Short mmCIF file of C-alpha atoms in Angstrom, two decimals:
data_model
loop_
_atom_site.label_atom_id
_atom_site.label_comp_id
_atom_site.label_asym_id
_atom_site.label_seq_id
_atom_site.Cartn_x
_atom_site.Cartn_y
_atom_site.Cartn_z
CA UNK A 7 136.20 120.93 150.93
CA UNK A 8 132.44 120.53 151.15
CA UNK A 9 130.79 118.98 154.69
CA UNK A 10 133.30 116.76 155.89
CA UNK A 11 131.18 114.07 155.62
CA UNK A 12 128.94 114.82 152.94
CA UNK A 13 129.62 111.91 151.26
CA UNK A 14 128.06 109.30 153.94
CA UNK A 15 125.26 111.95 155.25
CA UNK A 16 124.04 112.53 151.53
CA UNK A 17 123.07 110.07 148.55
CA UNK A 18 123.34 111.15 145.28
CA UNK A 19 120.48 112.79 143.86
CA UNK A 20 119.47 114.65 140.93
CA UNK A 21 116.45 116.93 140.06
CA UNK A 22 113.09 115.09 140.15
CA UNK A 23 111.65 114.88 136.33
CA UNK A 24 107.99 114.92 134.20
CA UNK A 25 106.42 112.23 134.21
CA UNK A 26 106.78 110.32 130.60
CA UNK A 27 103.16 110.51 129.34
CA UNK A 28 103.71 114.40 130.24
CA UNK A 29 107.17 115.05 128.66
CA UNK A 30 105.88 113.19 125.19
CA UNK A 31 103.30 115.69 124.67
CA UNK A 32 106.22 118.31 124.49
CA UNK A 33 110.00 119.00 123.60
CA UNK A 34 111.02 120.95 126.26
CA UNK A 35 113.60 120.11 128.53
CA UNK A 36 111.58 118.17 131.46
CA UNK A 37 114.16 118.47 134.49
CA UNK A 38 111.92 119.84 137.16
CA UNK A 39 113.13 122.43 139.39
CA UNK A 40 115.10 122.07 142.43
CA UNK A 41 116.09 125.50 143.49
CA UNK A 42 119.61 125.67 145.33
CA UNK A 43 119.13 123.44 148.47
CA UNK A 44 119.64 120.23 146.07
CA UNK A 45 122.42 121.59 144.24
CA UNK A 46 124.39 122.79 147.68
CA UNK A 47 123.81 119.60 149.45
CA UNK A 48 124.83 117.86 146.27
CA UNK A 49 128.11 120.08 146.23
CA UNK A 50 129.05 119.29 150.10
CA UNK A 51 129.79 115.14 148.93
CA UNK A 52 132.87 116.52 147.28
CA UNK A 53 135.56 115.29 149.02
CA UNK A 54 138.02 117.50 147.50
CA UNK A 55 140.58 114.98 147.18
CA UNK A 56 144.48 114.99 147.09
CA UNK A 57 144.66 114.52 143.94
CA UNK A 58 140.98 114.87 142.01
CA UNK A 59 140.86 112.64 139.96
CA UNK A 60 137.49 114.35 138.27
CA UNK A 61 140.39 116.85 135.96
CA UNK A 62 141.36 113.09 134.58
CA UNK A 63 137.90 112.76 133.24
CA UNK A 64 137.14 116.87 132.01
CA UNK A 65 138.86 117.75 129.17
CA UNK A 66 138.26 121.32 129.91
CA UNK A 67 140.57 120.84 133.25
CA UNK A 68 137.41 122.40 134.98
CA UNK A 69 138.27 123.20 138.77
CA UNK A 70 135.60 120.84 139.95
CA UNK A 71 136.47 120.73 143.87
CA UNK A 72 136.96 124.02 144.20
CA UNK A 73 133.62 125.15 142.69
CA UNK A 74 131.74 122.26 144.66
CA UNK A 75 133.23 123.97 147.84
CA UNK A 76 131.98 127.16 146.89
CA UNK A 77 128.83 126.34 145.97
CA UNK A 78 128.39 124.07 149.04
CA UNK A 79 129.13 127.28 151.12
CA UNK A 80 126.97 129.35 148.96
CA UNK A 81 129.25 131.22 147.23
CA UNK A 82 127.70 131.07 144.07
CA UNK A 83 129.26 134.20 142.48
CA UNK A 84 132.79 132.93 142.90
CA UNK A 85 131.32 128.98 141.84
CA UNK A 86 130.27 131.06 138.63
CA UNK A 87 133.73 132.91 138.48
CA UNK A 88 135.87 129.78 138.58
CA UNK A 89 133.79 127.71 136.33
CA UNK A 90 134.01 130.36 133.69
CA UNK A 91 137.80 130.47 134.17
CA UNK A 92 137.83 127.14 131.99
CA UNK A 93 134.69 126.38 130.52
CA UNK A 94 133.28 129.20 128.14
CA UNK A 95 129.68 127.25 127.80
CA UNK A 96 128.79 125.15 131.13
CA UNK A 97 124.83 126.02 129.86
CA UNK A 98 125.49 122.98 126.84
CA UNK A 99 127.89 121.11 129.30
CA UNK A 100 125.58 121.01 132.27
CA UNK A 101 123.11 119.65 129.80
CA UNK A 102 124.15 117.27 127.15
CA UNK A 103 127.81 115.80 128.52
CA UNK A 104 127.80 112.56 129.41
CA UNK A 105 130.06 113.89 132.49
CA UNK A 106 133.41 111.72 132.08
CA UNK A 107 134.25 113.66 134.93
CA UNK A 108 131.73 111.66 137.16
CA UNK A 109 132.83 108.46 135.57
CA UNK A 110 136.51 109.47 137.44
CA UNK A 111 135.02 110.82 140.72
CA UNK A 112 136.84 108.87 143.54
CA UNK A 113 133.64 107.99 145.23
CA UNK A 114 132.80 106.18 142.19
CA UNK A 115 135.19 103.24 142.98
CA UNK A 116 132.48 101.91 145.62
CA UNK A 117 129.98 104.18 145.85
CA UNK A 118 127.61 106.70 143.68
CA UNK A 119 129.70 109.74 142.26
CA UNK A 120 128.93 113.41 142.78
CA UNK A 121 126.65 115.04 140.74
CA UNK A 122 129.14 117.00 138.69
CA UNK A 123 127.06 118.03 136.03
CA UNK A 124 123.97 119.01 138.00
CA UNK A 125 126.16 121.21 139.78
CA UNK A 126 127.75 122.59 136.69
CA UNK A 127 124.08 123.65 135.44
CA UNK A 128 123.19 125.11 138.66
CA UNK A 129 125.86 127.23 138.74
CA UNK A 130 125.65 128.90 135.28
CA UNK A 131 121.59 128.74 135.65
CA UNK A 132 121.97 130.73 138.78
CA UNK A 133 124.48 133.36 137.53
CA UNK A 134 121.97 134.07 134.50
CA UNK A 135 119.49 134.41 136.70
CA UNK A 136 121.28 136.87 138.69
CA UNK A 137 122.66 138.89 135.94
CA UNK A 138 126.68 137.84 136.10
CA UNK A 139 126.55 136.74 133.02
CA UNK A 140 127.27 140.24 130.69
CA UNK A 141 129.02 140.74 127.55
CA UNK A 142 132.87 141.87 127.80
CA UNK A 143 132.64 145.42 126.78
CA UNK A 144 136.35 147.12 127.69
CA UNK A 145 138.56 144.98 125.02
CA UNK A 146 141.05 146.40 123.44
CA UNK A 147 141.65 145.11 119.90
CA UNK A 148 145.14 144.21 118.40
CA UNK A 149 144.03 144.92 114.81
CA UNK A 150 144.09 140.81 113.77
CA UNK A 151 141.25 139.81 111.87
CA UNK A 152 140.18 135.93 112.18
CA UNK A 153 137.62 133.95 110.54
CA UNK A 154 136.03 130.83 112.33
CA UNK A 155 134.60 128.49 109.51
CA UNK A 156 131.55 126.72 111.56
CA UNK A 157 129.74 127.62 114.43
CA UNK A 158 129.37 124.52 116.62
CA UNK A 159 130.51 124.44 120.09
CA UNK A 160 134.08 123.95 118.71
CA UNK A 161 133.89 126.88 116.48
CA UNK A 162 131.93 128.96 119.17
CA UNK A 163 134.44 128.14 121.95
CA UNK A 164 137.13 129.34 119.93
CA UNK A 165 135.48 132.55 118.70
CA UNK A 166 134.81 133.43 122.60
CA UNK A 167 138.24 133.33 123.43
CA UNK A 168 139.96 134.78 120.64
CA UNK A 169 137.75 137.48 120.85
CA UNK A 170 138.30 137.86 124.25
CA UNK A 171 141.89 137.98 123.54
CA UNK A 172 141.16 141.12 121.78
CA UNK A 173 141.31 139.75 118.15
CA UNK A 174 138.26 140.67 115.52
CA UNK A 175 136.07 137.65 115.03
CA UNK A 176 133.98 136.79 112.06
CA UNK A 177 131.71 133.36 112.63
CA UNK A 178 130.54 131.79 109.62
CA UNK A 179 128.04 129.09 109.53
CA UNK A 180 126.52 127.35 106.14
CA UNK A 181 123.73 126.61 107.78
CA UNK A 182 120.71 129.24 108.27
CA UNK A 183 121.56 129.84 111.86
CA UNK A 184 124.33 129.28 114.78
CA UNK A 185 124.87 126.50 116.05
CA UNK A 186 125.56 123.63 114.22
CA UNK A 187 125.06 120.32 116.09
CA UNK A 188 123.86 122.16 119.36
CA UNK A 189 121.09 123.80 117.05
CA UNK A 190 119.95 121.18 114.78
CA UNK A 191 121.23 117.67 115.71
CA UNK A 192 120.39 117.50 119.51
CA UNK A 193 116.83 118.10 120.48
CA UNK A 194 115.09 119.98 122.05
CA UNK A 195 114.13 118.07 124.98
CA UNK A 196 117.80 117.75 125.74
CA UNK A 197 119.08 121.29 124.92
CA UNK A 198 116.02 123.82 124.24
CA UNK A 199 117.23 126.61 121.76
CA UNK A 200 116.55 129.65 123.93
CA UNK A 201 119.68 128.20 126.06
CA UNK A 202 121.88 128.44 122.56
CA UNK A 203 120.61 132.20 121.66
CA UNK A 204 120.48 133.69 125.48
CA UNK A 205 124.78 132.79 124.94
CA UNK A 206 124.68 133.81 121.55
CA UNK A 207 123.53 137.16 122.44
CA UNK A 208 126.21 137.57 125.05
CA UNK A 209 129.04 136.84 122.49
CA UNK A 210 127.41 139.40 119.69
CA UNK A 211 127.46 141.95 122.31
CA UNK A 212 130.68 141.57 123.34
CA UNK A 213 132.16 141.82 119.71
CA UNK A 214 132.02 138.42 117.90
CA UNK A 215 130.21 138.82 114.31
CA UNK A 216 128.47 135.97 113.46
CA UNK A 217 127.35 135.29 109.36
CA UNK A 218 124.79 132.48 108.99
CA UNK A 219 124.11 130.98 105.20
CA UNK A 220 127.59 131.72 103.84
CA UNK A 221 128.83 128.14 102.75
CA UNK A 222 132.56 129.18 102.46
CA UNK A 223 134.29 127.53 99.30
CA UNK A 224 130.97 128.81 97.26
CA UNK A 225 129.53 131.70 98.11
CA UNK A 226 132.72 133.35 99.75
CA UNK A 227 136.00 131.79 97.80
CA UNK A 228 139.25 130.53 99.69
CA UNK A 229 140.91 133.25 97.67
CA UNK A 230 138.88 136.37 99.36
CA UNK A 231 138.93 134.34 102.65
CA UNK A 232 142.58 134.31 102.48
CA UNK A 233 143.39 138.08 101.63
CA UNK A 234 140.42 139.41 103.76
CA UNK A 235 141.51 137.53 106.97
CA UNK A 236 145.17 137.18 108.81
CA UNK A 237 144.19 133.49 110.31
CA UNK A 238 141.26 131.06 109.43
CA UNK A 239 140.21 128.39 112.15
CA UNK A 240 138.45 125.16 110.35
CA UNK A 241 135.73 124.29 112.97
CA UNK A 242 133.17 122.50 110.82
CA UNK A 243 133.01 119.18 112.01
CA UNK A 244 132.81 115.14 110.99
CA UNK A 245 129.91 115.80 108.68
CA UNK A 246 130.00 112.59 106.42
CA UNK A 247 127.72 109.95 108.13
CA UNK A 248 128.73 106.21 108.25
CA UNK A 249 126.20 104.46 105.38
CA UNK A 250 125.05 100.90 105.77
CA UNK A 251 125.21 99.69 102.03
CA UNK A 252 123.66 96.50 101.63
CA UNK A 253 120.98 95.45 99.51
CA UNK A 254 117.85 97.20 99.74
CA UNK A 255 119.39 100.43 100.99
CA UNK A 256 117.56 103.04 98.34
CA UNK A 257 114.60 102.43 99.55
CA UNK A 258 112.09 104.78 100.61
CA UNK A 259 111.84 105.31 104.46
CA UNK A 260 115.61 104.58 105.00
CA UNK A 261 117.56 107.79 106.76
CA UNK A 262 120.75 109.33 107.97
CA UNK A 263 119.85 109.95 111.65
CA UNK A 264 120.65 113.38 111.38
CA UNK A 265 118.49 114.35 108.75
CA UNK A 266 115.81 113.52 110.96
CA UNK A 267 116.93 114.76 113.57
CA UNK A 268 117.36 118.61 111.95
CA UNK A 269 114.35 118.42 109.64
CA UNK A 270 112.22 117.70 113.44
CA UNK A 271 114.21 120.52 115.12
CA UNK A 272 113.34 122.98 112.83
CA UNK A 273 109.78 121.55 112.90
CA UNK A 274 110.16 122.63 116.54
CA UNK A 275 111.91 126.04 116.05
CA UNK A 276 108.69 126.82 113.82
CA UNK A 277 110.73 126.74 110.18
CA UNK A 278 109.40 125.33 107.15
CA UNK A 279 110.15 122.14 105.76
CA UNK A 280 108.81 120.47 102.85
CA UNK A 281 105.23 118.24 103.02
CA UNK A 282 106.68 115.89 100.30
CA UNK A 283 110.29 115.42 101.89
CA UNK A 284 109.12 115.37 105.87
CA UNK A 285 109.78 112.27 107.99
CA UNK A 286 106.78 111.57 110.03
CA UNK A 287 106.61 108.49 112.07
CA UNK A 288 103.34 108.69 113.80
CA UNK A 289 101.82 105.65 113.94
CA UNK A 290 105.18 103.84 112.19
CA UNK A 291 107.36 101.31 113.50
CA UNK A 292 110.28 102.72 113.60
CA UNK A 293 113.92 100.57 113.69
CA UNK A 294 116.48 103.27 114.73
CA UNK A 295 120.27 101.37 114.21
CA UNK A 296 123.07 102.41 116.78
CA UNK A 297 122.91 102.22 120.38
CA UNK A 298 124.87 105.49 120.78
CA UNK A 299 123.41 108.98 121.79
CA UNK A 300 122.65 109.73 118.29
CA UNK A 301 120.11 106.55 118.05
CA UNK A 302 119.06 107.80 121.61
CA UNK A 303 117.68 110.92 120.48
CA UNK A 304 115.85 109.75 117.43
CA UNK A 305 114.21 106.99 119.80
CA UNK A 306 113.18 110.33 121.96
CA UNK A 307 112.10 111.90 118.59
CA UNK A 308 110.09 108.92 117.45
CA UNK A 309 108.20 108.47 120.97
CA UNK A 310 106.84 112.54 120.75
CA UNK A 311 106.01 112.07 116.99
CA UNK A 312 103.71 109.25 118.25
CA UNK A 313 105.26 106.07 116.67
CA UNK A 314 103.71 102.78 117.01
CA UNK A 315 106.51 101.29 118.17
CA UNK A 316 110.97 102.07 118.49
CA UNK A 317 112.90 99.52 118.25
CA UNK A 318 116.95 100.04 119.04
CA UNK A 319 119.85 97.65 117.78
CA UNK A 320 123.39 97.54 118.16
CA UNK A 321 126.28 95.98 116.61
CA UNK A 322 128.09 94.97 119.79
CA UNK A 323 127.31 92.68 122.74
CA UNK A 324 125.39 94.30 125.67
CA UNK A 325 127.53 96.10 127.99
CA UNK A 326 127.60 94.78 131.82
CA UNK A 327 125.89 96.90 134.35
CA UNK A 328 128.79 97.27 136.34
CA UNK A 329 132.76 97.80 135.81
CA UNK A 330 134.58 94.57 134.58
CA UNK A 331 138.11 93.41 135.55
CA UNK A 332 139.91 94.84 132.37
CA UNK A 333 137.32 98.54 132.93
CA UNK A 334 138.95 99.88 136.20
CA UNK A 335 138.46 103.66 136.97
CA UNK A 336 139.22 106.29 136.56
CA UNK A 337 138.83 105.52 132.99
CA UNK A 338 135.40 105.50 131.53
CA UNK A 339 133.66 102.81 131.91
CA UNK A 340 132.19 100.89 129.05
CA UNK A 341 129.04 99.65 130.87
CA UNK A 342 125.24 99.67 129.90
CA UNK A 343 123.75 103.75 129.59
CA UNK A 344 119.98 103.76 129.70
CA UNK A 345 118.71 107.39 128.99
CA UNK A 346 115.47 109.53 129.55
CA UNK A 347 114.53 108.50 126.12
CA UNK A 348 115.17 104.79 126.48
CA UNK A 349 112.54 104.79 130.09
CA UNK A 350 110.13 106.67 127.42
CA UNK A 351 109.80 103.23 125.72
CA UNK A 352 111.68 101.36 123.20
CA UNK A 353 112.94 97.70 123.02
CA UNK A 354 116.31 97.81 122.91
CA UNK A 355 118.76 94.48 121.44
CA UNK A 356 122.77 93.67 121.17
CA UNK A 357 124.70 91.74 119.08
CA UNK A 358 122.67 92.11 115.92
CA UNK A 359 123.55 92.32 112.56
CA UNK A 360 121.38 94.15 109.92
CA UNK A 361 121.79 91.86 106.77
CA UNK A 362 119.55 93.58 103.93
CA UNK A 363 116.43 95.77 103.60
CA UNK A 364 112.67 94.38 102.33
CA UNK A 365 109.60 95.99 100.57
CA UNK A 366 106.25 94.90 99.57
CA UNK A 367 105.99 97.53 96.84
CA UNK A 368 109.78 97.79 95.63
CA UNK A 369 109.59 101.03 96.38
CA UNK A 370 108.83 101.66 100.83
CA UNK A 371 110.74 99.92 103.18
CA UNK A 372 108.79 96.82 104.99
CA UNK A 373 111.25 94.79 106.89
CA UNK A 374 114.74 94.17 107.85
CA UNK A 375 116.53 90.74 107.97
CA UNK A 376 118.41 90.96 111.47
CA UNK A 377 120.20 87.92 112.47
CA UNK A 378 122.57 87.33 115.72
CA UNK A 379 126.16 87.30 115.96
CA UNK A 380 128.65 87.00 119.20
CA UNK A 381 131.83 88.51 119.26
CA UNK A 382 135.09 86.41 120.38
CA UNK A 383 138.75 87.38 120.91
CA UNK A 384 141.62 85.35 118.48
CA UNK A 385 144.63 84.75 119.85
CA UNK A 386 145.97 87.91 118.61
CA UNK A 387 143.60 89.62 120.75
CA UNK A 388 141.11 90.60 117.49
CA UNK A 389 137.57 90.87 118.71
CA UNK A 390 135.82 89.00 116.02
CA UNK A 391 131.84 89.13 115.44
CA UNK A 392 130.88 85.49 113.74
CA UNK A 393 127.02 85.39 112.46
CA UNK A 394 124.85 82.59 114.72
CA UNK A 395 123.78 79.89 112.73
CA UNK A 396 119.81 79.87 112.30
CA UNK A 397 118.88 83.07 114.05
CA UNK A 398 117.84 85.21 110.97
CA UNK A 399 114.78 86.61 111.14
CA UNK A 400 112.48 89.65 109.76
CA UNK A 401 111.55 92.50 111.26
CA UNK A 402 109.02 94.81 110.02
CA UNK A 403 109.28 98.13 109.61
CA UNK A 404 108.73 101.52 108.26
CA UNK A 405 111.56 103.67 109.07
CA UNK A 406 114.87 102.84 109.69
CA UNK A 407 117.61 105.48 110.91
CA UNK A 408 120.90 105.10 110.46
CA UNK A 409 123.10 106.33 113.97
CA UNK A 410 126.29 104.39 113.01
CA UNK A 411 128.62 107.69 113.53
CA UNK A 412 130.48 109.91 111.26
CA UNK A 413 133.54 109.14 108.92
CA UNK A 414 134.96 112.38 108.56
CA UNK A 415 134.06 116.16 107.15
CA UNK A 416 133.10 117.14 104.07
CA UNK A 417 136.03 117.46 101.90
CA UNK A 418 134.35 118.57 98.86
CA UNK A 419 134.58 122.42 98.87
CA UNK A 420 136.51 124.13 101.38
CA UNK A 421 139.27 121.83 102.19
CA UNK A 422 139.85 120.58 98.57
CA UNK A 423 140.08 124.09 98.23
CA UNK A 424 142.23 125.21 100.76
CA UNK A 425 144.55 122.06 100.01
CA UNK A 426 145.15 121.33 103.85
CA UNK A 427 146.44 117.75 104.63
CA UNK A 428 144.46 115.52 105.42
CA UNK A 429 145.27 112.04 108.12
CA UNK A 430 144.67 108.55 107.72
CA UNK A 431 141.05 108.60 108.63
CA UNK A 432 140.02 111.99 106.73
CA UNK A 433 140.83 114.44 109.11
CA UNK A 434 142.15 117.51 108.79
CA UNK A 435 145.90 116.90 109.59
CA UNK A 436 147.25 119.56 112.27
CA UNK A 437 150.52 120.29 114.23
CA UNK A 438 149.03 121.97 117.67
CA UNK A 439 146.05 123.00 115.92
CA UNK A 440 148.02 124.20 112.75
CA UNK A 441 147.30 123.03 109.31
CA UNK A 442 149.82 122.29 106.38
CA UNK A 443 148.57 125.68 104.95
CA UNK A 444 149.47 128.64 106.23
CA UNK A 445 146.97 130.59 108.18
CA UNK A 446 144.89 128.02 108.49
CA UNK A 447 144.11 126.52 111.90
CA UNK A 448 141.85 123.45 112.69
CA UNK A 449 140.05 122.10 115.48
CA UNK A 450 137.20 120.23 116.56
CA UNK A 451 135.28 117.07 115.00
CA UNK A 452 137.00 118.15 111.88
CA UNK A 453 140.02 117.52 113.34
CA UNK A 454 140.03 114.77 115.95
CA UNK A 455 137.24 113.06 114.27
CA UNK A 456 133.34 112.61 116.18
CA UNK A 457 133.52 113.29 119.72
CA UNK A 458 131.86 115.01 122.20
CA UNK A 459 130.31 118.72 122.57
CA UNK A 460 132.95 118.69 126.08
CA UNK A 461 136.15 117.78 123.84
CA UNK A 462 134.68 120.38 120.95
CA UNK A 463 134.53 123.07 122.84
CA UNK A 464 138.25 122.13 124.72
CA UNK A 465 139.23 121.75 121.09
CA UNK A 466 138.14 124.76 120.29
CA UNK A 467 139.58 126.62 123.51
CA UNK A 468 143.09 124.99 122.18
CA UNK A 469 143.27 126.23 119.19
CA UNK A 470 142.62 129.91 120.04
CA UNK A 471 145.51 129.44 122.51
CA UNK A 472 148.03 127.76 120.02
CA UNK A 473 147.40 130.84 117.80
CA UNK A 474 147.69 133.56 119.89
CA UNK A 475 150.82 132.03 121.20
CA UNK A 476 151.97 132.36 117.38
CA UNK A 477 151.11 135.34 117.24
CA UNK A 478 152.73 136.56 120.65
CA UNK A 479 156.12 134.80 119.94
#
């Protein structure tokens, strides 16, 4: 285990960051940095329990004590070997997870929980920087071909292993480059693109091909995809955002979340995007809807574009600050997140419902009628939202984006094509990763429905598993 009793000598701690007047003038990541003391003295309040209750929380099964030890003793190269045994992309991890892992840490039943995910970064930080980090050269190929039908981190999990496995890999993405929500939906700030194409490089040396702009189901048919590969795995994702249709909802200055979010990241990657179609809030009041990550990162995106004002709203009643007496651990707790973009500024609410959309012209967005609701269980146990009586009221605005989650991918296309089953909710229907057709493998969003980059890239790691163990029987 780490020091003994690292857990009473140390508190946690996590790297220092820019201050926020600093960090808005940019979209780089603004962690500052903390060489390895932190990270080792972080590692030694590991207690290395009996039974670690951390692999409850990681969906990847990471072997969380047993790197913390190592790293606490300064073993980094074998912290790096057992944290690749099980986790093909800590870089994106160590980043952007919300770290469910730390929400099951044992010390977090009275105390403040390691730092799993600082450690996690560290770790794969330090073995880039060191040069462990090479492409897999001596593989010896079993003549299967595969094709892996979006590259997000579900898509590029899976193509690692499989190809690893010794199977031929061909990546396609729709979209102009790898990636897919790690590229374009999650900024900058959070995830800086360099970190996505030092990874990518690794996995092009080592074999994987990798096809950007090829929107399968158009430009390459389910026929040819069929005869010119022995297995397809459906990685594209929950795609179809969750709409808010009430009255007032065409007008101008309304958006998807993620629109905005990909049209600023490629402003940031240096790519083109059209003058007459670009969403600039500088000096707008912005009203971003859905206090998840999603509406997180546009309030982030918002505050460097120089908006006058970001206001948040959710559905749902304020989560407590603390664990209540139906949220025990190790589950995850449903309790109030405030995140680097929140401290940048932006008035947050709960329990409000959006009721319609206003404009002074007919034609740009002005206002929004909010009004208050609270939420009460039935006897059945139904939580029930009922409206407050006299609490409408306007608020004005000029953009308004939509972070209300994802219904389900795209079916139009590919899987109308293919003619896999779908579930109740839109999914892609799979027995241990397996589609109705035959060939055809699923995993991910697409197939679980919106989750997290962690349970995408687990996904992902599952599926190459369930078909080489096809293939092998």
């Amino acid at each position: 285990m780490g020091h003994f009793k690292g857990f009473k000598h140390f508190d946690r701690e996590v790297p220092q960051k820019e201050s926020v007047d600093n960090r808005l003038t940019h979209y780089k990541e603004f962690d500052l940095p903390s060489g390895t003391d932190l990270p080792q003295r972080q590692a030694s309040r590991c207690m290395d329990c009996g039974v670690p209750f951390c692999h409850n929380g990681c969906p990847l099964g990471n072997l969380i004590p047993d790197f913390n030890e190592a790293v606490y003793k300064g073993d980094w190269k074998l912290a790096y070997d057992l944290l690749s045994e099980t986790n093909n992309f800590p870089e994106f991890t160590g980043r952007i997870c919300p770290a469910p892992c730390e929400a099951s840490c044992v010390l977090n039943i009275n105390s403040d929980p390691v730092t799993i995910e600082f450690v996690e970064k560290s770790i794969i930080e330090h073995a880039f920087d060191q040069g462990w980090v090479q492409p897999v050269k001596d593989i010896k190929r079993n003549g299967i071909r595969v094709a892996i039908i979006g590259s997000g981190p579900a898509g590029l999990a899976c193509s690692d292993q499989l190809n690893k496995l010794g199977y031929s890999v061909d990546l396609y993405e729709r979209n102009d480059r790898i990636g897919g929500l790690l590229r374009y939906g999650i900024p900058d700030f959070k995830l800086e693109k360099g970190i996505i194409d030092r990874r990518l490089n690794v996995m092009k040396d080592s074999g994987v091909r990798m096809f950007t702009s090829v929107n399968v189901g158009t430009d390459l048919s389910t026929d040819d995809l069929l005869n010119k590969y022995d297995k397809v795995v459906l990685t594209g994702g929950s795609t179809v955002p969750r709409d808010l249709p009430i009255k007032g909802r065409d007008l101008k200055g309304i958006h998807f979340a993620m629109d905005f979010l990909e049209e600023n990241n490629r402003q940031v990657a240096g790519l083109e995007v059209e003058d007459s179609t670009r969403i600039d809030v500088e000096g707008k009041h912005v009203l971003v809807i859905g206090g998840g990550d999603t509406g997180a990162d546009c309030v982030g995106t918002s505050n460097r574009q120089g908006a006058a004002s970001v206001t948040q709203i959710e559905l749902l009643s304020k989560p407590p600050n603390t664990r209540g007496a139906n949220d025990l651990w190790p589950n995850w707790p449903m309790i109030l997140r405030t995140s680097t973009s929140h401290e940048e500024g932006c008035e947050r609410s709960w329990a409000i419902l959006t009721k319609r959309f206003y404009s002074r012209d007919g034609i740009n967005l002005s206002g929004v009628e909010l009004v208050d609701v609270e939420w009460n269980t039935d006897e059945q146990g139904v939580n029930r939202m009922i409206e407050i009586k006299n609490s409408a009221r306007t608020l004005l605005c000029d953009h308004v984006f939509l972070a209300i989650g994802f219904l389900h991918p795209q079916k139009k296309g590919l899987l109308h094509q293919l003619g896999v089953e779908l579930d109740e909710r839109g999914n892609v229907n799979t027995t241990n990763y397996k589609t109705t057709v035959d060939k055809v493998y699923a995993a991910g969003d697409m197939r679980r429905g919106q989750s997290l980059v962690v349970w995408a890239i687990a996904e992902g790691r599952q599926a190459a598993l369930a078909l080489h163990q096809e293939i092998s029987a």
